[in-house]
């Protein structure tokens, strides 16, 4: 099958077949990452612009590595060291960089809808590296890849998304993807950290952490977004850990065949205890490795669409 999108904006708009297509493409790139020479000459003709208006470690570095391993040329833009600081707006910034003949844009921005805006205004393929609280599609694809690597399937799996779902684009992209692929998804958070209308996602919702974790195959623990807690969503970090944190004791409630995931960055001792994050059943660094392969697959697929 072909992938019928010019850009990757979110998993909400992809079919289950398109999601599986990307996961399958990523398998070959994942094998490549184990070789001595981790590079292929495939996309020597492509120039990719990585635009980060928000901080990032994993996503920014893995996009750059993915592009370099496909032999694309890479341009990195960071808002904090650019003429944005002199007042240049987003549209002018993008148009000026594209005037230097860039073929594809990867963007992270704090505002929902910026990736679509850039695609619409420029006509260039865009990959969403996280827009506000909306979507983070490549994170969800690497999470799905990691789950399939462990279990070989999605149907019949109970996947718990635990933590600050209200502010999480990772949660939203995971929910759209997991639902399409047939997993049973449970959202678990204190009521203040659930999205305003959780029922629109069509998944199970609970604030009972023990009930949520009981018999689960996957728990994906979300970062408590400390920079967005001014509104008093939680009484204190200590109480958050006590009532919502993933502790070793709580992991005993999971199915014996389970994995623990976290998209990073972690607040150790808040949403996840250090011994849980470093335990054998935690696949947090495998997620990061798989992220390079997933981003290679996404760039390769969209570049293929450009060439017809
Ligand atoms: N998971 C994730 O998006 O991490 P970064 O913010 O470090 O890119």
CSV table of N, CA and C in Angstrom, one decimal, residues 94-206:
chain,number,residue,atom,x,y,z
A,94,UNK,N,9.9,31.1,8.4
A,94,UNK,CA,9.8,29.9,7.6
A,94,UNK,C,10.1,30.3,6.1
A,95,UNK,N,9.5,31.3,5.6
A,95,UNK,CA,9.7,31.7,4.2
A,95,UNK,C,11.1,32.1,3.9
A,96,UNK,N,11.8,32.7,4.9
A,96,UNK,CA,13.2,33.1,4.6
A,96,UNK,C,14.1,31.9,4.5
A,97,UNK,N,13.8,30.9,5.4
A,97,UNK,CA,14.6,29.7,5.4
A,97,UNK,C,14.3,28.9,4.1
A,98,UNK,N,13.0,28.8,3.8
A,98,UNK,CA,12.7,28.0,2.6
A,98,UNK,C,13.2,28.7,1.3
A,99,UNK,N,13.4,30.0,1.3
A,99,UNK,CA,14.0,30.7,0.2
A,99,UNK,C,15.4,30.2,-0.1
A,100,UNK,N,16.0,29.6,0.9
A,100,UNK,CA,17.4,29.0,0.7
A,100,UNK,C,17.2,27.6,0.2
A,101,UNK,N,16.0,27.2,-0.3
A,101,UNK,CA,15.8,25.9,-0.9
A,101,UNK,C,15.9,24.7,0.0
A,102,UNK,N,15.0,24.7,1.0
A,102,UNK,CA,14.8,23.5,1.9
A,102,UNK,C,13.6,22.7,1.4
A,103,UNK,N,13.7,21.4,1.5
A,103,UNK,CA,12.7,20.5,0.9
A,103,UNK,C,11.6,20.1,1.9
A,104,UNK,N,12.0,20.0,3.2
A,104,UNK,CA,11.0,19.4,4.2
A,104,UNK,C,11.3,20.1,5.6
A,105,UNK,N,10.2,20.2,6.3
A,105,UNK,CA,10.3,20.9,7.6
A,105,UNK,C,9.8,20.0,8.8
A,106,UNK,N,10.7,19.9,9.8
A,106,UNK,CA,10.3,19.2,11.1
A,106,UNK,C,10.1,20.4,12.1
A,107,UNK,N,8.9,20.4,12.7
A,107,UNK,CA,8.7,21.5,13.7
A,107,UNK,C,8.1,21.1,15.0
A,108,UNK,N,8.6,21.7,16.1
A,108,UNK,CA,8.0,21.6,17.4
A,108,UNK,C,7.7,23.1,17.8
A,109,UNK,N,6.4,23.2,18.3
A,109,UNK,CA,6.0,24.6,18.6
A,109,UNK,C,5.0,24.4,19.8
A,110,UNK,N,4.9,25.5,20.6
A,110,UNK,CA,4.0,25.4,21.7
A,110,UNK,C,2.5,25.6,21.3
A,111,UNK,N,2.3,26.1,20.1
A,111,UNK,CA,0.9,26.4,19.7
A,111,UNK,C,0.3,25.2,18.9
A,112,UNK,N,-0.9,24.8,19.2
A,112,UNK,CA,-1.6,23.8,18.4
A,112,UNK,C,-1.8,24.3,17.0
A,113,UNK,N,-1.6,23.5,16.0
A,113,UNK,CA,-1.9,23.8,14.6
A,113,UNK,C,-0.8,24.5,13.8
A,114,UNK,N,0.3,24.7,14.4
A,114,UNK,CA,1.4,25.3,13.6
A,114,UNK,C,1.9,24.5,12.5
A,115,UNK,N,2.1,23.1,12.7
A,115,UNK,CA,2.5,22.3,11.5
A,115,UNK,C,1.6,22.4,10.3
A,116,UNK,N,0.2,22.4,10.5
A,116,UNK,CA,-0.7,22.6,9.4
A,116,UNK,C,-0.6,24.0,8.8
A,117,UNK,N,-0.4,25.0,9.6
A,117,UNK,CA,-0.2,26.3,9.1
A,117,UNK,C,1.0,26.5,8.2
A,118,UNK,N,2.1,25.8,8.6
A,118,UNK,CA,3.3,25.9,7.7
A,118,UNK,C,3.1,25.2,6.4
A,119,UNK,N,2.4,24.0,6.5
A,119,UNK,CA,2.2,23.2,5.3
A,119,UNK,C,1.3,24.0,4.3
A,120,UNK,N,0.2,24.6,4.9
A,120,UNK,CA,-0.7,25.4,4.1
A,120,UNK,C,-0.1,26.6,3.4
A,121,UNK,N,0.8,27.3,4.2
A,121,UNK,CA,1.4,28.6,3.7
A,121,UNK,C,2.5,28.3,2.7
A,122,UNK,N,3.2,27.2,2.9
A,122,UNK,CA,4.4,27.0,2.1
A,122,UNK,C,4.3,25.9,1.0
A,123,UNK,N,3.4,24.9,1.3
A,123,UNK,CA,3.3,23.8,0.4
A,123,UNK,C,4.4,22.7,0.6
A,124,UNK,N,5.3,22.9,1.6
A,124,UNK,CA,6.4,22.0,1.8
A,124,UNK,C,5.9,20.9,2.8
A,125,UNK,N,6.3,19.6,2.6
A,125,UNK,CA,6.0,18.6,3.6
A,125,UNK,C,6.5,19.0,5.0
A,126,UNK,N,5.6,18.7,6.0
A,126,UNK,CA,5.9,19.1,7.3
A,126,UNK,C,5.7,17.8,8.2
A,127,UNK,N,6.7,17.7,9.2
A,127,UNK,CA,6.5,16.6,10.2
A,127,UNK,C,6.4,17.3,11.5
A,128,UNK,N,5.3,17.0,12.2
A,128,UNK,CA,5.0,17.5,13.5
A,128,UNK,C,5.8,16.9,14.6
A,129,UNK,N,6.7,17.6,15.2
A,129,UNK,CA,7.5,17.1,16.3
A,129,UNK,C,7.0,17.5,17.6
A,130,UNK,N,5.7,17.8,17.7
A,130,UNK,CA,5.0,18.2,18.9
A,130,UNK,C,4.4,19.6,18.8
A,131,UNK,N,3.0,19.7,18.8
A,131,UNK,CA,2.4,21.0,18.7
A,131,UNK,C,1.5,21.2,19.9
A,132,UNK,N,1.9,22.0,20.8
A,132,UNK,CA,1.1,22.3,22.0
A,132,UNK,C,0.7,21.0,22.7
A,133,UNK,N,-0.6,21.0,23.1
A,133,UNK,CA,-1.1,19.8,23.7
A,133,UNK,C,-1.8,18.9,22.7
A,134,UNK,N,-1.6,19.1,21.4
A,134,UNK,CA,-2.3,18.4,20.4
A,134,UNK,C,-1.8,17.0,20.1
A,135,UNK,N,-0.7,16.9,19.4
A,135,UNK,CA,-0.1,15.6,18.9
A,135,UNK,C,1.4,15.6,18.9
A,136,UNK,N,2.0,14.4,19.1
A,136,UNK,CA,3.4,14.2,18.9
A,136,UNK,C,3.5,12.9,18.2
A,137,UNK,N,3.2,12.9,16.9
A,137,UNK,CA,3.0,11.6,16.2
A,137,UNK,C,4.2,10.7,16.2
A,138,UNK,N,5.4,11.2,16.0
A,138,UNK,CA,6.5,10.3,15.9
A,138,UNK,C,6.8,9.7,17.3
A,139,UNK,N,6.5,10.3,18.4
A,139,UNK,CA,6.6,9.7,19.7
A,139,UNK,C,5.7,8.5,19.8
A,140,UNK,N,4.4,8.7,19.4
A,140,UNK,CA,3.4,7.6,19.5
A,140,UNK,C,3.8,6.5,18.5
A,141,UNK,N,4.4,6.8,17.4
A,141,UNK,CA,4.8,5.7,16.5
A,141,UNK,C,5.9,4.9,17.1
A,142,UNK,N,6.9,5.6,17.7
A,142,UNK,CA,7.9,4.8,18.4
A,142,UNK,C,7.4,4.0,19.6
A,143,UNK,N,6.4,4.5,20.2
A,143,UNK,CA,5.8,3.8,21.3
A,143,UNK,C,5.1,2.5,20.8
A,144,UNK,N,4.4,2.7,19.7
A,144,UNK,CA,3.7,1.6,19.1
A,144,UNK,C,4.7,0.6,18.6
A,145,UNK,N,5.8,1.0,18.0
A,145,UNK,CA,6.8,0.1,17.5
A,145,UNK,C,7.3,-0.7,18.7
A,146,UNK,N,7.6,-0.1,19.8
A,146,UNK,CA,8.2,-0.7,21.0
A,146,UNK,C,7.2,-1.8,21.5
A,147,UNK,N,5.9,-1.4,21.6
A,147,UNK,CA,4.9,-2.3,22.1
A,147,UNK,C,4.8,-3.6,21.1
A,148,UNK,N,4.8,-3.3,19.8
A,148,UNK,CA,4.7,-4.4,18.9
A,148,UNK,C,6.0,-5.3,18.9
A,149,UNK,N,7.1,-4.7,19.2
A,149,UNK,CA,8.4,-5.4,19.3
A,149,UNK,C,8.3,-6.4,20.4
A,150,UNK,N,7.7,-6.0,21.5
A,150,UNK,CA,7.6,-6.8,22.7
A,150,UNK,C,6.5,-7.9,22.6
A,151,UNK,N,5.3,-7.5,22.1
A,151,UNK,CA,4.1,-8.4,22.2
A,151,UNK,C,3.7,-9.0,20.8
A,152,UNK,N,4.2,-8.3,19.7
A,152,UNK,CA,3.9,-8.8,18.4
A,152,UNK,C,2.4,-8.6,18.0
A,153,UNK,N,1.7,-7.8,18.8
A,153,UNK,CA,0.3,-7.5,18.5
A,153,UNK,C,-0.2,-6.4,19.3
A,154,UNK,N,-1.4,-5.9,19.0
A,154,UNK,CA,-2.0,-4.8,19.8
A,154,UNK,C,-3.4,-5.3,20.4
A,155,UNK,N,-4.1,-6.1,19.6
A,155,UNK,CA,-5.4,-6.6,20.1
A,155,UNK,C,-5.2,-7.4,21.3
A,156,UNK,N,-6.1,-7.2,22.3
A,156,UNK,CA,-6.1,-8.0,23.5
A,156,UNK,C,-5.1,-7.4,24.6
A,157,UNK,N,-4.4,-6.3,24.2
A,157,UNK,CA,-3.5,-5.7,25.2
A,157,UNK,C,-4.2,-4.6,25.9
A,158,UNK,N,-3.9,-4.6,27.2
A,158,UNK,CA,-4.4,-3.5,28.1
A,158,UNK,C,-3.3,-2.5,28.2
A,159,UNK,N,-3.5,-1.3,27.7
A,159,UNK,CA,-2.5,-0.2,27.8
A,159,UNK,C,-3.0,0.9,28.7
A,160,UNK,N,-2.2,1.2,29.7
A,160,UNK,CA,-2.6,2.3,30.6
A,160,UNK,C,-1.7,3.5,30.4
A,161,UNK,N,-2.4,4.6,30.2
A,161,UNK,CA,-1.7,5.9,30.0
A,161,UNK,C,-1.9,6.6,31.4
A,162,UNK,N,-0.8,6.8,32.1
A,162,UNK,CA,-0.9,7.2,33.5
A,162,UNK,C,-0.2,8.6,33.7
A,163,UNK,N,-0.9,9.5,34.2
A,163,UNK,CA,-0.2,10.8,34.6
A,163,UNK,C,-0.9,12.0,34.1
A,164,UNK,N,-0.1,13.0,33.7
A,164,UNK,CA,-0.6,14.3,33.3
A,164,UNK,C,-1.1,14.3,31.9
A,165,UNK,N,-2.3,13.7,31.7
A,165,UNK,CA,-2.8,13.6,30.4
A,165,UNK,C,-3.4,14.9,29.9
A,166,UNK,N,-3.8,15.7,30.8
A,166,UNK,CA,-4.4,17.1,30.4
A,166,UNK,C,-3.4,17.8,29.5
A,167,UNK,N,-2.1,17.8,29.8
A,167,UNK,CA,-1.2,18.7,29.0
A,167,UNK,C,-0.4,17.8,28.0
A,168,UNK,N,-0.8,16.6,27.8
A,168,UNK,CA,0.1,15.7,27.0
A,168,UNK,C,-0.3,15.4,25.6
A,169,UNK,N,0.5,15.9,24.7
A,169,UNK,CA,0.3,15.6,23.3
A,169,UNK,C,0.7,14.1,23.0
A,170,UNK,N,1.7,13.6,23.8
A,170,UNK,CA,2.1,12.2,23.7
A,170,UNK,C,0.9,11.3,24.0
A,171,UNK,N,0.1,11.6,25.0
A,171,UNK,CA,-1.1,10.8,25.3
A,171,UNK,C,-2.1,10.8,24.2
A,172,UNK,N,-2.3,12.0,23.6
A,172,UNK,CA,-3.3,12.1,22.6
A,172,UNK,C,-2.9,11.3,21.4
A,173,UNK,N,-1.7,11.4,20.9
A,173,UNK,CA,-1.3,10.6,19.7
A,173,UNK,C,-1.3,9.1,20.0
A,174,UNK,N,-0.9,8.7,21.2
A,174,UNK,CA,-0.9,7.3,21.6
A,174,UNK,C,-2.3,6.8,21.6
A,175,UNK,N,-3.3,7.6,22.1
A,175,UNK,CA,-4.6,7.1,22.2
A,175,UNK,C,-5.2,6.9,20.8
A,176,UNK,N,-5.0,7.9,19.9
A,176,UNK,CA,-5.5,7.7,18.5
A,176,UNK,C,-4.9,6.4,17.9
A,177,UNK,N,-3.6,6.3,18.0
A,177,UNK,CA,-2.9,5.1,17.4
A,177,UNK,C,-3.3,3.8,18.0
A,178,UNK,N,-3.3,3.7,19.3
A,178,UNK,CA,-3.7,2.4,20.0
A,178,UNK,C,-5.1,2.0,19.7
A,179,UNK,N,-6.0,3.0,19.7
A,179,UNK,CA,-7.4,2.6,19.4
A,179,UNK,C,-7.5,2.0,18.0
A,180,UNK,N,-6.9,2.7,17.0
A,180,UNK,CA,-7.0,2.2,15.6
A,180,UNK,C,-6.4,0.8,15.5
A,181,UNK,N,-5.4,0.5,16.3
A,181,UNK,CA,-4.8,-0.8,16.2
A,181,UNK,C,-5.4,-1.9,17.1
A,182,UNK,N,-6.4,-1.5,17.8
A,182,UNK,CA,-7.2,-2.6,18.6
A,182,UNK,C,-6.8,-2.8,20.0
A,183,UNK,N,-6.0,-2.0,20.6
A,183,UNK,CA,-5.7,-2.2,22.0
A,183,UNK,C,-6.8,-1.6,22.9
A,184,UNK,N,-6.8,-2.1,24.1
A,184,UNK,CA,-7.8,-1.5,25.1
A,184,UNK,C,-7.0,-0.5,25.9
A,185,UNK,N,-7.5,0.8,25.8
A,185,UNK,CA,-6.7,1.9,26.4
A,185,UNK,C,-7.4,2.4,27.6
A,186,UNK,N,-6.7,2.6,28.7
A,186,UNK,CA,-7.2,3.2,29.9
A,186,UNK,C,-6.4,4.5,30.2
A,187,UNK,N,-7.2,5.6,30.3
A,187,UNK,CA,-6.5,6.8,30.8
A,187,UNK,C,-6.7,6.9,32.3
A,188,UNK,N,-5.6,7.1,33.0
A,188,UNK,CA,-5.6,7.2,34.4
A,188,UNK,C,-4.9,8.5,34.9
A,189,UNK,N,-5.6,9.3,35.6
A,189,UNK,CA,-5.0,10.6,36.1
A,189,UNK,C,-5.9,11.1,37.2
A,190,UNK,N,-5.4,12.0,38.1
A,190,UNK,CA,-6.3,12.7,39.0
A,190,UNK,C,-7.2,13.5,38.1
A,191,UNK,N,-8.4,13.8,38.6
A,191,UNK,CA,-9.4,14.4,37.8
A,191,UNK,C,-8.9,15.8,37.3
A,192,UNK,N,-8.1,16.4,38.0
A,192,UNK,CA,-7.6,17.7,37.6
A,192,UNK,C,-6.6,17.6,36.4
A,193,UNK,N,-6.0,16.4,36.2
A,193,UNK,CA,-5.0,16.2,35.1
A,193,UNK,C,-5.6,15.4,34.0
A,194,UNK,N,-6.9,15.2,34.0
A,194,UNK,CA,-7.6,14.6,32.8
A,194,UNK,C,-7.9,15.7,31.8
A,195,UNK,N,-8.0,15.4,30.5
A,195,UNK,CA,-8.5,16.5,29.6
A,195,UNK,C,-9.9,16.9,30.0
A,196,UNK,N,-10.3,18.1,29.5
A,196,UNK,CA,-11.6,18.7,29.9
A,196,UNK,C,-12.8,17.7,29.6
A,197,UNK,N,-12.7,17.1,28.4
A,197,UNK,CA,-13.8,16.2,28.1
A,197,UNK,C,-13.3,14.8,27.7
A,198,UNK,N,-12.8,14.0,28.7
A,198,UNK,CA,-12.1,12.8,28.4
A,198,UNK,C,-13.0,11.8,27.6
A,199,UNK,N,-14.3,11.9,27.7
A,199,UNK,CA,-15.2,11.0,27.0
A,199,UNK,C,-15.0,11.0,25.4
A,200,UNK,N,-14.5,12.2,24.9
A,200,UNK,CA,-14.4,12.3,23.4
A,200,UNK,C,-13.4,11.3,22.9
A,201,UNK,N,-12.5,10.8,23.7
A,201,UNK,CA,-11.4,9.9,23.2
A,201,UNK,C,-11.9,8.5,23.0
A,202,UNK,N,-13.1,8.2,23.7
A,202,UNK,CA,-13.7,6.9,23.5
A,202,UNK,C,-12.8,5.7,24.1
A,203,UNK,N,-12.2,6.0,25.2
A,203,UNK,CA,-11.4,5.0,25.9
A,203,UNK,C,-11.9,5.0,27.4
A,204,UNK,N,-11.4,4.0,28.2
A,204,UNK,CA,-11.8,3.9,29.6
A,204,UNK,C,-11.1,5.0,30.3
A,205,UNK,N,-11.8,5.6,31.3
A,205,UNK,CA,-11.2,6.7,32.1
A,205,UNK,C,-11.4,6.4,33.6
A,206,UNK,N,-10.3,6.5,34.3
A,206,UNK,CA,-10.4,6.3,35.8
A,206,UNK,C,-9.4,7.2,36.5
